[in-house]
Coordinates of C-alpha atoms in Angstrom, one line a residue:
Chain N
X1 CA 0.0 0.0 0.0
X2 CA 2.9 2.4 0.7
X3 CA 4.2 2.0 -2.9
X4 CA 0.7 2.7 -4.2
X5 CA 0.4 5.9 -2.0
X6 CA 3.8 7.1 -3.2
X7 CA 2.8 6.4 -6.8
X8 CA -0.5 8.3 -6.5
X9 CA 1.3 11.2 -4.8
X10 CA 3.7 11.4 -7.7
X11 CA 0.7 11.4 -10.1
X12 CA -0.9 14.2 -8.1
X13 CA 2.1 16.5 -8.1
X14 CA 3.4 16.0 -11.6
X15 CA 0.5 17.5 -13.5
X16 CA 0.5 21.2 -14.0
X17 CA -3.3 21.7 -14.0
X18 CA -3.3 20.5 -10.3
X19 CA -0.9 23.3 -9.4
X20 CA -3.0 25.9 -11.4
X21 CA -6.2 24.9 -9.6
X22 CA -4.4 24.8 -6.2
X23 CA -3.0 28.3 -6.7
X24 CA -6.4 29.6 -7.6
X25 CA -7.9 27.8 -4.7
X26 CA -5.3 29.4 -2.4
X27 CA -5.5 32.8 -3.9
X28 CA -9.2 33.3 -3.5
X29 CA -9.4 33.2 0.3
X30 CA -6.0 34.9 0.8
X31 CA -6.9 37.8 -1.5
X32 CA -10.5 38.2 -0.2
X33 CA -9.5 38.0 3.4
X34 CA -6.6 40.5 2.9
X35 CA -8.9 43.0 1.1
X36 CA -11.6 42.7 3.7
X37 CA -9.1 43.1 6.6
X38 CA -7.4 46.0 4.9
X39 CA -10.5 47.9 3.6
X40 CA -13.2 47.2 6.2
X41 CA -14.5 50.4 7.7
X42 CA -15.8 48.6 10.8
X43 CA -12.5 47.1 12.0
X44 CA -13.5 45.6 15.4
X45 CA -16.8 44.2 14.0
X46 CA -14.8 42.5 11.2
X47 CA -12.4 41.1 13.8
X48 CA -15.2 39.8 16.0
X49 CA -16.5 37.6 13.2
X50 CA -13.1 37.1 11.5
X51 CA -13.0 33.3 11.7
X52 CA -16.5 33.2 10.0
X53 CA -15.2 35.4 7.2
X54 CA -12.2 33.1 6.6
X55 CA -14.3 29.9 6.6
X56 CA -16.8 31.5 4.2
X57 CA -14.1 32.2 1.6
X58 CA -12.9 28.6 2.0
X59 CA -16.1 27.2 0.5
X60 CA -14.9 28.0 -3.0
X61 CA -11.5 26.7 -2.1
X62 CA -13.0 23.4 -1.0
X63 CA -15.0 23.2 -4.2
X64 CA -11.9 23.8 -6.3
X65 CA -9.9 21.2 -4.4
X66 CA -12.8 18.9 -5.0
X67 CA -12.3 19.5 -8.7
X68 CA -8.6 18.5 -8.3
X69 CA -9.7 15.3 -6.5
X70 CA -12.1 14.5 -9.3
X71 CA -9.6 15.2 -12.1
X72 CA -7.0 13.1 -10.3
X73 CA -9.2 10.1 -11.2
X74 CA -11.1 11.1 -14.3
X75 CA -8.0 12.2 -16.2
X76 CA -6.8 8.6 -15.8
X77 CA -9.9 7.4 -17.7
X78 CA -9.8 10.2 -20.3
X79 CA -6.1 9.6 -21.1
X80 CA -6.3 5.8 -20.8
X81 CA -3.7 5.7 -18.1
X82 CA -6.1 3.8 -15.9
X83 CA -5.2 0.8 -18.0
X84 CA -1.5 1.3 -17.3
X85 CA -2.3 1.7 -13.7
X86 CA -4.5 -1.4 -13.4
X87 CA -2.0 -3.4 -15.5
X88 CA 0.8 -2.4 -13.0
X89 CA -1.5 -3.2 -10.0
X90 CA -4.3 -5.6 -10.9
X91 CA -5.7 -5.3 -7.3
X92 CA -8.0 -2.4 -8.3
X93 CA -9.5 -1.9 -4.8
X94 CA -6.1 -1.1 -3.4
X95 CA -5.3 1.3 -6.3
X96 CA -8.6 3.2 -5.9
X97 CA -8.3 3.4 -2.1
X98 CA -4.8 4.7 -2.4
X99 CA -5.9 7.4 -4.8
X100 CA -8.8 8.4 -2.5
X101 CA -6.5 8.5 0.6
X102 CA -3.9 10.7 -1.3
X103 CA -6.6 13.0 -2.5
X104 CA -8.1 13.3 0.9
X105 CA -4.8 13.9 2.8
X106 CA -3.4 16.3 0.2
X107 CA -6.6 18.3 0.2
X108 CA -6.8 18.6 3.9
X109 CA -3.2 19.6 4.3
X110 CA -3.6 22.2 1.6
X111 CA -6.8 23.5 3.0
X112 CA -5.2 23.8 6.5
X113 CA -2.3 25.7 5.1
X114 CA -4.5 28.0 3.0
X115 CA -6.8 28.7 5.9
X116 CA -3.9 29.4 8.3
X117 CA -2.2 31.7 5.9
X118 CA -5.4 33.5 5.2
X119 CA -6.2 33.9 8.9
X120 CA -2.7 35.0 9.8
X121 CA -2.5 37.6 7.0
X122 CA -5.9 39.0 7.8
X123 CA -5.4 38.9 11.6
X124 CA -2.1 40.7 11.2
X125 CA -3.7 43.4 9.1
X126 CA -6.6 43.8 11.6
X127 CA -4.3 43.9 14.6
X128 CA -2.3 46.5 12.9
X129 CA -5.4 48.5 12.5
X130 CA -6.0 48.3 16.3
X131 CA -8.6 45.5 16.5
X132 CA -8.5 42.6 19.0
X133 CA -8.6 39.1 17.4
X134 CA -10.0 36.5 19.8
X135 CA -10.5 32.9 18.7
X136 CA -13.5 31.3 20.5
X137 CA -13.9 27.5 20.6
X138 CA -16.7 27.8 18.1
X139 CA -14.3 29.7 15.7
X140 CA -11.8 26.9 16.0
X141 CA -14.5 24.3 15.4
X142 CA -15.7 26.2 12.3
X143 CA -12.1 26.5 11.0
X144 CA -11.5 22.8 11.5
X145 CA -14.8 22.1 9.8
X146 CA -13.7 24.0 6.7
X147 CA -10.7 21.7 6.4
X148 CA -13.0 18.7 6.8
X149 CA -15.4 20.1 4.2
X150 CA -12.5 20.5 1.7
X151 CA -11.5 16.9 2.4
X152 CA -15.0 15.6 1.9
X153 CA -15.6 17.6 -1.3
X154 CA -12.3 16.2 -2.7
X155 CA -13.4 12.6 -2.0
X156 CA -17.0 13.5 -3.2
X157 CA -15.5 14.6 -6.5
X158 CA -13.5 11.4 -6.6
X159 CA -16.6 9.3 -5.9
X160 CA -18.6 11.0 -8.6
X161 CA -15.7 10.5 -10.9
X162 CA -15.6 6.8 -10.1
X163 CA -19.1 6.4 -11.3
X164 CA -19.1 8.8 -14.2
X165 CA -15.5 8.3 -15.4
X166 CA -15.7 11.6 -17.4
X167 CA -14.0 14.8 -16.4
X168 CA -16.4 17.5 -17.7
X169 CA -19.5 15.5 -16.5
X170 CA -18.0 14.9 -13.0
X171 CA -17.0 18.5 -12.5
X172 CA -20.5 19.6 -13.7
X173 CA -22.2 17.3 -11.2
X174 CA -19.8 18.4 -8.4
X175 CA -20.6 22.1 -9.0
X176 CA -24.3 21.7 -9.9
X177 CA -24.9 19.6 -6.7
X178 CA -24.8 22.6 -4.4
X179 CA -25.9 25.2 -6.9
X180 CA -28.8 23.5 -8.5
X181 CA -29.6 20.0 -7.3
X182 CA -29.9 20.9 -3.6
X183 CA -32.0 24.0 -4.4
X184 CA -34.4 21.8 -6.4
X185 CA -34.6 19.3 -3.5
X186 CA -35.2 22.3 -1.2
X187 CA -38.0 23.5 -3.4
X188 CA -39.6 20.0 -3.4
X189 CA -39.3 19.7 0.4
X190 CA -40.7 23.1 0.9
X191 CA -43.7 22.3 -1.4
X192 CA -44.1 19.1 0.7
X193 CA -44.5 21.2 3.8
X194 CA -41.1 20.6 5.4
X195 CA -40.4 23.8 7.2
X196 CA -36.6 23.4 7.8
X197 CA -35.1 21.8 4.7
X198 CA -31.4 22.4 5.4
X199 CA -31.0 19.2 7.6
X200 CA -32.2 17.2 4.6
X201 CA -29.6 18.7 2.2
X202 CA -26.2 17.1 2.6
X203 CA -24.1 19.9 1.1
X204 CA -26.1 22.7 2.8
X205 CA -25.8 20.8 6.1
X206 CA -22.1 20.5 5.7
X207 CA -21.8 24.2 4.9
X208 CA -23.4 25.1 8.2
X209 CA -20.4 23.5 9.9
X210 CA -18.4 26.5 8.7
X211 CA -20.5 29.0 10.5
X212 CA -19.1 29.8 14.0
X213 CA -22.4 31.0 15.4
X214 CA -25.1 28.5 14.3
X215 CA -28.7 29.3 14.6
X216 CA -31.1 27.0 16.5
X217 CA -32.7 25.8 13.3
X218 CA -29.4 24.8 11.7
X219 CA -28.2 21.2 11.8
X220 CA -25.3 20.5 14.1
X221 CA -21.7 20.2 12.9
X222 CA -21.9 16.5 13.7
X223 CA -25.0 16.2 11.6
X224 CA -23.4 18.1 8.7
X225 CA -20.2 16.0 8.8
X226 CA -22.0 12.7 9.2
X227 CA -24.6 13.3 6.5
X228 CA -22.2 14.5 3.7
X229 CA -19.5 12.1 5.0
X230 CA -21.8 9.1 4.8
X231 CA -22.8 10.1 1.2
X232 CA -19.2 10.4 0.3
X233 CA -18.2 7.0 1.8
X234 CA -21.2 5.3 0.1
X235 CA -20.4 6.9 -3.3
X236 CA -16.7 5.8 -3.1
X237 CA -17.7 2.3 -1.9
X238 CA -20.2 1.9 -4.8
X239 CA -17.7 3.4 -7.2
X240 CA -14.9 1.0 -6.2
X241 CA -17.4 -2.0 -6.3
X242 CA -18.5 -1.0 -9.8
X243 CA -14.9 -0.4 -11.1
X244 CA -13.7 -3.7 -9.8
X245 CA -16.1 -5.3 -12.1
X246 CA -16.2 -3.0 -15.1
X247 CA -13.8 -3.2 -18.0
X248 CA -10.9 -0.7 -17.5
Chain I
X1 CA 4.7 -19.5 -20.9
X2 CA 1.3 -18.0 -21.6
X3 CA -1.8 -20.3 -21.8
X4 CA -5.0 -18.9 -23.0
X5 CA -8.0 -21.2 -22.5
X6 CA -11.5 -20.7 -24.0
X7 CA -11.4 -16.9 -23.8
X8 CA -14.7 -15.3 -24.7
X9 CA -15.6 -11.7 -24.5
X10 CA -18.9 -10.1 -25.6
X11 CA -19.8 -6.4 -25.9
X12 CA -23.6 -6.5 -25.8
X13 CA -24.6 -8.7 -28.8
X14 CA -21.2 -8.6 -30.4
X15 CA -18.9 -11.5 -29.7
X16 CA -15.4 -9.9 -29.8
X17 CA -13.5 -13.0 -28.8
X18 CA -15.0 -16.4 -29.2
X19 CA -13.7 -19.4 -27.2
X20 CA -10.1 -18.5 -28.1
X21 CA -7.3 -20.9 -26.9
X22 CA -3.6 -20.8 -27.7
X23 CA -0.2 -21.1 -26.0
X24 CA 2.8 -18.8 -26.3
X25 CA 6.1 -20.5 -25.7
X26 CA 9.1 -19.0 -24.0
X27 CA 12.3 -18.3 -25.9
X28 CA 10.4 -17.4 -29.0
X29 CA 8.7 -14.3 -30.5
X30 CA 5.1 -15.1 -31.2
X31 CA 3.2 -12.9 -33.6
X32 CA -0.4 -12.2 -32.9
X33 CA -2.1 -11.6 -36.2
X34 CA -5.6 -10.8 -37.3
X35 CA -7.5 -8.3 -39.5
X36 CA -8.8 -5.1 -38.0
X37 CA -11.5 -5.8 -35.6
X38 CA -10.6 -9.4 -35.2
X39 CA -10.3 -9.1 -31.4
X40 CA -6.5 -9.0 -30.9
X41 CA -6.5 -5.9 -28.6
X42 CA -9.6 -7.2 -26.7
X43 CA -7.8 -10.5 -26.2
X44 CA -4.8 -8.8 -24.8
X45 CA -6.9 -6.7 -22.5
X46 CA -8.6 -9.8 -21.2
X47 CA -5.3 -11.5 -20.7
X48 CA -4.2 -8.6 -18.5
X49 CA -7.4 -8.6 -16.5
X50 CA -8.2 -5.1 -17.8
X51 CA -11.4 -6.4 -19.6
X52 CA -13.5 -9.0 -17.8
X53 CA -13.9 -12.1 -20.0
X54 CA -17.3 -13.7 -20.1
X55 CA -15.6 -17.1 -20.1
X56 CA -12.1 -18.6 -20.1
X57 CA -8.9 -17.6 -18.5
X58 CA -5.2 -16.8 -19.1
X59 CA -2.3 -18.2 -17.2
X60 CA 1.2 -16.7 -17.0
X61 CA 3.4 -19.6 -15.9
X62 CA 0.4 -21.1 -14.3
X63 CA -0.9 -18.0 -12.6
X64 CA -3.8 -15.6 -13.4
X65 CA -2.7 -12.0 -14.0
X66 CA -5.0 -10.7 -11.3
X67 CA -3.2 -12.8 -8.7
X68 CA 0.2 -11.4 -9.5
X69 CA 1.7 -9.0 -6.9
X70 CA 4.1 -6.6 -8.5
X71 CA 3.3 -7.9 -12.0
X72 CA 5.9 -5.6 -13.7
X73 CA 8.5 -8.2 -12.6
X74 CA 6.6 -10.9 -14.3
X75 CA 4.7 -9.5 -17.3
X76 CA 5.5 -6.3 -19.2
X77 CA 2.7 -5.0 -21.4
X78 CA 2.3 -2.2 -23.9
X79 CA -1.2 -1.9 -25.2
X80 CA -1.3 1.6 -26.5
X81 CA 1.5 4.2 -26.6
X82 CA -1.2 6.9 -26.1
X83 CA -2.0 5.7 -22.6
X84 CA 0.0 8.6 -21.1
X85 CA -1.0 11.8 -19.4
X86 CA 0.2 14.4 -22.0
X87 CA 0.9 17.0 -19.2
X88 CA 3.3 14.7 -17.4
X89 CA 6.9 14.2 -18.4
X90 CA 8.0 10.9 -19.8
X91 CA 10.2 10.2 -16.7
X92 CA 7.5 11.1 -14.3
X93 CA 5.1 8.8 -16.2
X94 CA 7.6 6.0 -15.7
X95 CA 8.1 6.9 -12.1
X96 CA 4.4 6.5 -11.3
X97 CA 4.3 3.1 -12.9
X98 CA 7.6 2.0 -11.4
X99 CA 6.8 3.2 -7.9
X100 CA 3.6 1.3 -7.7
X101 CA 5.7 -1.9 -8.0
X102 CA 8.5 -0.7 -5.7
X103 CA 10.9 0.0 -8.5
X104 CA 13.2 3.0 -7.9
X105 CA 14.2 6.0 -9.9
X106 CA 17.5 4.5 -10.8
X107 CA 15.9 1.7 -12.8
X108 CA 13.6 4.4 -14.4
X109 CA 16.7 6.2 -15.7
X110 CA 18.2 3.0 -16.9
X111 CA 15.2 2.1 -19.1
X112 CA 14.9 5.6 -20.3
X113 CA 18.5 5.4 -21.5
X114 CA 17.9 1.9 -22.9
X115 CA 15.1 3.2 -25.2
X116 CA 17.1 6.3 -26.1
X117 CA 14.9 9.0 -24.5
X118 CA 17.3 10.4 -21.9
X119 CA 17.5 13.8 -23.6
X120 CA 13.8 14.3 -23.7
X121 CA 12.6 12.3 -20.6
X122 CA 11.9 15.5 -18.6
X123 CA 9.8 17.0 -21.4
X124 CA 6.1 16.7 -21.2
X125 CA 4.7 13.8 -23.2
X126 CA 2.5 16.1 -25.3
X127 CA 5.6 17.2 -27.1
X128 CA 6.6 13.6 -28.0
X129 CA 6.1 12.1 -31.5
X130 CA 4.2 8.8 -31.7
X131 CA 7.6 7.0 -32.1
X132 CA 8.9 8.6 -28.9
X133 CA 5.7 7.5 -27.1
X134 CA 6.2 4.0 -28.4
X135 CA 9.7 4.0 -26.9
X136 CA 8.3 5.4 -23.7
X137 CA 5.8 2.6 -23.6
X138 CA 8.5 0.0 -24.2
X139 CA 10.6 1.6 -21.4
X140 CA 7.6 0.9 -19.1
X141 CA 7.5 -2.7 -20.3
X142 CA 11.2 -3.2 -19.4
X143 CA 11.0 -1.6 -15.9
X144 CA 10.8 -4.9 -14.0
X145 CA 12.8 -6.9 -16.5
X146 CA 9.8 -9.3 -16.8
X147 CA 10.0 -12.8 -18.4
X148 CA 6.8 -12.3 -20.3
X149 CA 6.3 -9.4 -22.7
X150 CA 3.1 -8.5 -24.5
X151 CA 3.1 -5.7 -27.1
X152 CA 0.2 -4.5 -29.2
X153 CA 1.4 -2.9 -32.4
X154 CA 4.7 -1.7 -31.0
X155 CA 6.0 -0.6 -34.3
X156 CA 3.2 1.9 -35.0
X157 CA 4.6 5.3 -35.7
X158 CA 8.2 4.2 -35.6
X159 CA 10.6 5.2 -38.4
X160 CA 12.6 2.5 -40.2
X161 CA 15.5 2.7 -37.7
X162 CA 12.9 2.4 -34.8
X163 CA 11.3 -0.6 -36.4
X164 CA 14.6 -2.3 -36.8
X165 CA 15.5 -1.4 -33.2
X166 CA 12.3 -2.9 -31.8
X167 CA 12.7 -6.0 -33.9
X168 CA 16.2 -6.4 -32.5
X169 CA 15.1 -5.8 -29.0
X170 CA 12.3 -8.4 -29.2
X171 CA 14.5 -11.0 -30.8
X172 CA 17.1 -10.3 -28.2
X173 CA 14.6 -10.7 -25.4
X174 CA 13.3 -14.0 -26.8
X175 CA 16.9 -15.1 -27.1
X176 CA 17.2 -14.6 -23.3
X177 CA 14.4 -17.2 -22.9
X178 CA 11.6 -14.6 -22.4
X179 CA 8.1 -15.2 -23.7
X180 CA 7.2 -12.5 -26.3
X181 CA 3.8 -12.0 -27.8
X182 CA 3.5 -9.2 -30.2
X183 CA 0.8 -8.0 -32.5
X184 CA 1.5 -6.1 -35.6
X185 CA 0.1 -5.1 -39.0
X186 CA 3.6 -4.9 -40.5
X187 CA 3.7 -8.5 -41.8
X188 CA 7.1 -8.1 -43.4
X189 CA 8.4 -7.2 -40.0
X190 CA 6.6 -10.1 -38.4
X191 CA 8.1 -12.4 -41.0
X192 CA 11.5 -11.3 -39.9
X193 CA 11.1 -11.4 -36.2
X194 CA 8.4 -14.0 -35.3
X195 CA 9.1 -17.7 -34.8
X196 CA 5.5 -18.6 -34.1
X197 CA 2.1 -17.2 -35.1
X198 CA -1.3 -17.0 -33.6
X199 CA -3.8 -15.9 -36.3
X200 CA -7.3 -15.0 -35.4
X201 CA -10.3 -13.7 -37.3
X202 CA -13.6 -12.5 -36.0
X203 CA -12.5 -13.4 -32.5
X204 CA -11.8 -17.0 -33.4
X205 CA -8.6 -18.9 -33.8
X206 CA -7.7 -19.5 -37.5
X207 CA -4.3 -21.1 -37.1
X208 CA -1.4 -21.4 -34.7
X209 CA 1.9 -22.7 -35.9
X210 CA 5.4 -21.7 -36.8
X211 CA 5.8 -18.9 -39.4
X212 CA 7.3 -21.3 -42.0
X213 CA 4.5 -23.8 -41.5
X214 CA 1.9 -21.1 -41.7
X215 CA 3.3 -19.8 -45.0
X216 CA 3.7 -23.3 -46.4
X217 CA 0.1 -24.1 -45.5
X218 CA -1.6 -21.0 -46.7
X219 CA 0.5 -19.2 -49.3
X220 CA 0.3 -20.0 -53.0
X221 CA 3.1 -22.1 -54.4
X222 CA 4.2 -22.0 -58.0
X223 CA 7.2 -22.8 -60.3
X224 CA 8.8 -20.3 -62.7
X225 CA 10.2 -21.9 -65.8
X226 CA 12.4 -20.4 -68.4
X227 CA 13.3 -22.2 -71.6
X228 CA 13.8 -21.6 -75.3
X229 CA 11.2 -24.4 -75.8
X230 CA 8.8 -23.1 -73.2
X231 CA 5.7 -23.6 -75.4
X232 CA 6.5 -27.3 -75.6
X233 CA 6.7 -27.6 -71.8
X234 CA 3.6 -25.5 -71.3
X235 CA 1.6 -27.6 -73.7
X236 CA 2.5 -30.8 -71.8
X237 CA 1.8 -29.2 -68.4
X238 CA -1.6 -28.0 -69.6
X239 CA -2.4 -31.5 -70.7
X240 CA -1.6 -32.8 -67.2
X241 CA -4.1 -30.3 -65.8
X242 CA -1.6 -27.7 -64.5
X243 CA -2.4 -24.0 -64.5
X244 CA 0.1 -22.3 -66.7
X245 CA 0.5 -18.5 -67.0
X246 CA 2.7 -17.0 -69.7
X247 CA 5.2 -14.4 -68.6
X248 CA 7.0 -13.7 -71.8
X249 CA 8.3 -15.6 -74.9
X250 CA 10.5 -17.8 -72.8
X251 CA 8.9 -17.8 -69.4
X252 CA 5.9 -19.4 -67.7
X253 CA 4.6 -19.8 -64.2
X254 CA 3.1 -23.2 -63.2
X255 CA 0.7 -24.0 -60.4
X256 CA -0.1 -27.6 -59.5
X257 CA 3.0 -29.4 -60.6
X258 CA 6.1 -29.8 -58.4
X259 CA 9.4 -28.4 -59.8
X260 CA 11.0 -31.9 -59.9
X261 CA 8.2 -33.2 -62.1
X262 CA 8.6 -30.2 -64.4
X263 CA 12.3 -30.8 -64.7
X264 CA 11.8 -34.5 -65.6
X265 CA 9.1 -33.5 -68.1
X266 CA 11.5 -31.0 -69.7
X267 CA 14.2 -33.6 -69.9
X268 CA 12.0 -36.2 -71.5
X269 CA 10.9 -33.5 -74.1
X270 CA 14.5 -32.6 -74.8
X271 CA 13.8 -29.0 -73.7
X272 CA 16.6 -26.9 -72.3
X273 CA 15.9 -25.2 -69.0
X274 CA 17.3 -21.8 -68.2
X275 CA 15.4 -21.5 -65.0
X276 CA 13.3 -23.8 -62.8
X277 CA 12.4 -22.0 -59.6
X278 CA 10.0 -23.2 -57.0
X279 CA 8.4 -20.0 -55.5
X280 CA 6.2 -19.4 -52.5
X281 CA 4.0 -16.5 -51.5
X282 CA 5.0 -14.2 -48.6
X283 CA 3.6 -14.1 -45.1
X284 CA 1.3 -11.4 -46.3
X285 CA -0.1 -13.6 -49.0
X286 CA -0.5 -16.4 -46.5
X287 CA -2.2 -14.1 -44.0
X288 CA -4.6 -12.7 -46.6
X289 CA -5.4 -16.2 -47.8
X290 CA -5.9 -17.6 -44.3
X291 CA -8.1 -14.6 -43.2
X292 CA -10.0 -14.2 -46.4
X293 CA -13.3 -15.3 -44.8
X294 CA -12.7 -13.3 -41.6
X295 CA -12.3 -9.8 -42.8
X296 CA -14.8 -7.6 -41.0
X297 CA -13.9 -4.5 -43.1
X298 CA -13.3 -4.9 -46.8
X299 CA -12.0 -2.3 -49.2
X300 CA -12.5 -2.1 -52.9
X301 CA -10.0 -1.0 -55.5
X302 CA -10.2 2.8 -56.1
X303 CA -11.8 3.7 -59.4
X304 CA -11.5 6.9 -61.4
X305 CA -14.7 9.0 -61.6
X306 CA -16.5 8.6 -64.9
X307 CA -16.9 11.7 -67.1
X308 CA -20.6 11.9 -66.2
X309 CA -20.0 11.8 -62.4
X310 CA -18.6 15.3 -62.4
X311 CA -16.7 15.7 -59.1
X312 CA -16.7 19.3 -58.2
X313 CA -13.6 21.0 -56.6
X314 CA -13.6 20.2 -52.8
X315 CA -15.1 16.8 -53.4
X316 CA -18.8 17.9 -53.6
X317 CA -20.8 16.4 -56.4

């Protein structure tokens, strides 16, 4: 398994598009947080909810890192390299698990670095402008949740890719899931008389993990993590099951 | 030793490979031949557990491919030189493959040098020609110094020097006792490098034998005769039921009578012989004859457009 993890790590870091997407994923929160910290007219108010501001910008980062996770797999199918991979290691389950683990770990490490860099830059600017930055336990939980969300979206993209095996379609589903699919489900639930739809929506439930001050109607962080996490695990398990039996 | 037993693969209603069985012996280059769409590539994918066969199995020295751990040390396969991420360098492509089997970077650099790609190995594969990609694919095959080698059309895109190089490599590897199975459409090349043949058509085995036996069995045989009294000989041969084709005033080609019999006939007739050559068709002739009933795609000879057809510039009519 160690050899497989090393091989997948080489694959991940030897393709330029992964670097481009990661740089964009890192630049978005860093630039936004820096601008907000530097230009905000209500400095102390911004500082009071600073962790929430950082985690909010990380949603797009998580989505982009999810795209990297998806491309890491689907590019193997589109370029035919999956046949080279499976010919080198016929135990497909091990290969696919190694790929998922590398995607998950790389994404979570990157998300952690991006989040910390964003926070430190913004906090430094706000402190320089005279504001006090205090990290409450709920802020820390929200920031940790942002890293977890990035990891889950990365593996979600991977799981969708396992089933669809096509890069554009996988990215479309990954992006349309939160933007379109869950809003459609929300509308259906609303029409069915469900007053609070968010707990039923896996992506939206997970997003609430990033909010340091959750409302009483919001699902808990544990609910968000378990709901989306379960879907991710099921998708990957089904994807591996199917790919062990399909022609490469 | 490769043993293929009763391999069957269907895609929907199409039977791509139909109960195919053959053996590939070590120490020999075995050519895998068949017309386009005959199931060669599908067979190779099934052998390597990439496609799931509906029936049958393949054994490499008695073991199924799927049961091999670190198979690069046992079987090296090149199915398509295009199976490379174009944005990755050739060296990094090899590193990903090598690392999965615990093979280090030193061996990667060795095989890169072996196939002559050292100068370009750090360039991205999208800048490689097809010939360079074939060499890269062959480098991947050689990573684990396997004792069984499977190549699908390895000479595609190679220049004459590259074709000769790959032929020499395969003959050398077979000389080391390795089992080499190679498919190719370049029948002249196959005639020069293969010892044995497995010929399939429409997914079924047509023949498996040595190259010389295959050509003897399927190619046309005839005798070229040159003599100042060629008409006398021709007349007697026709009366014996032979097929005689006139080449020129002193030459004929004869089908259906052995050269020795023609020589005796000429002697009895008092005819002087300037040439008596038993001739045999090429591997290509034998292949076309053997697979005549198994061609999925048939072409017709091009014909010139008639005056009334009126082909407009750009091809529109």
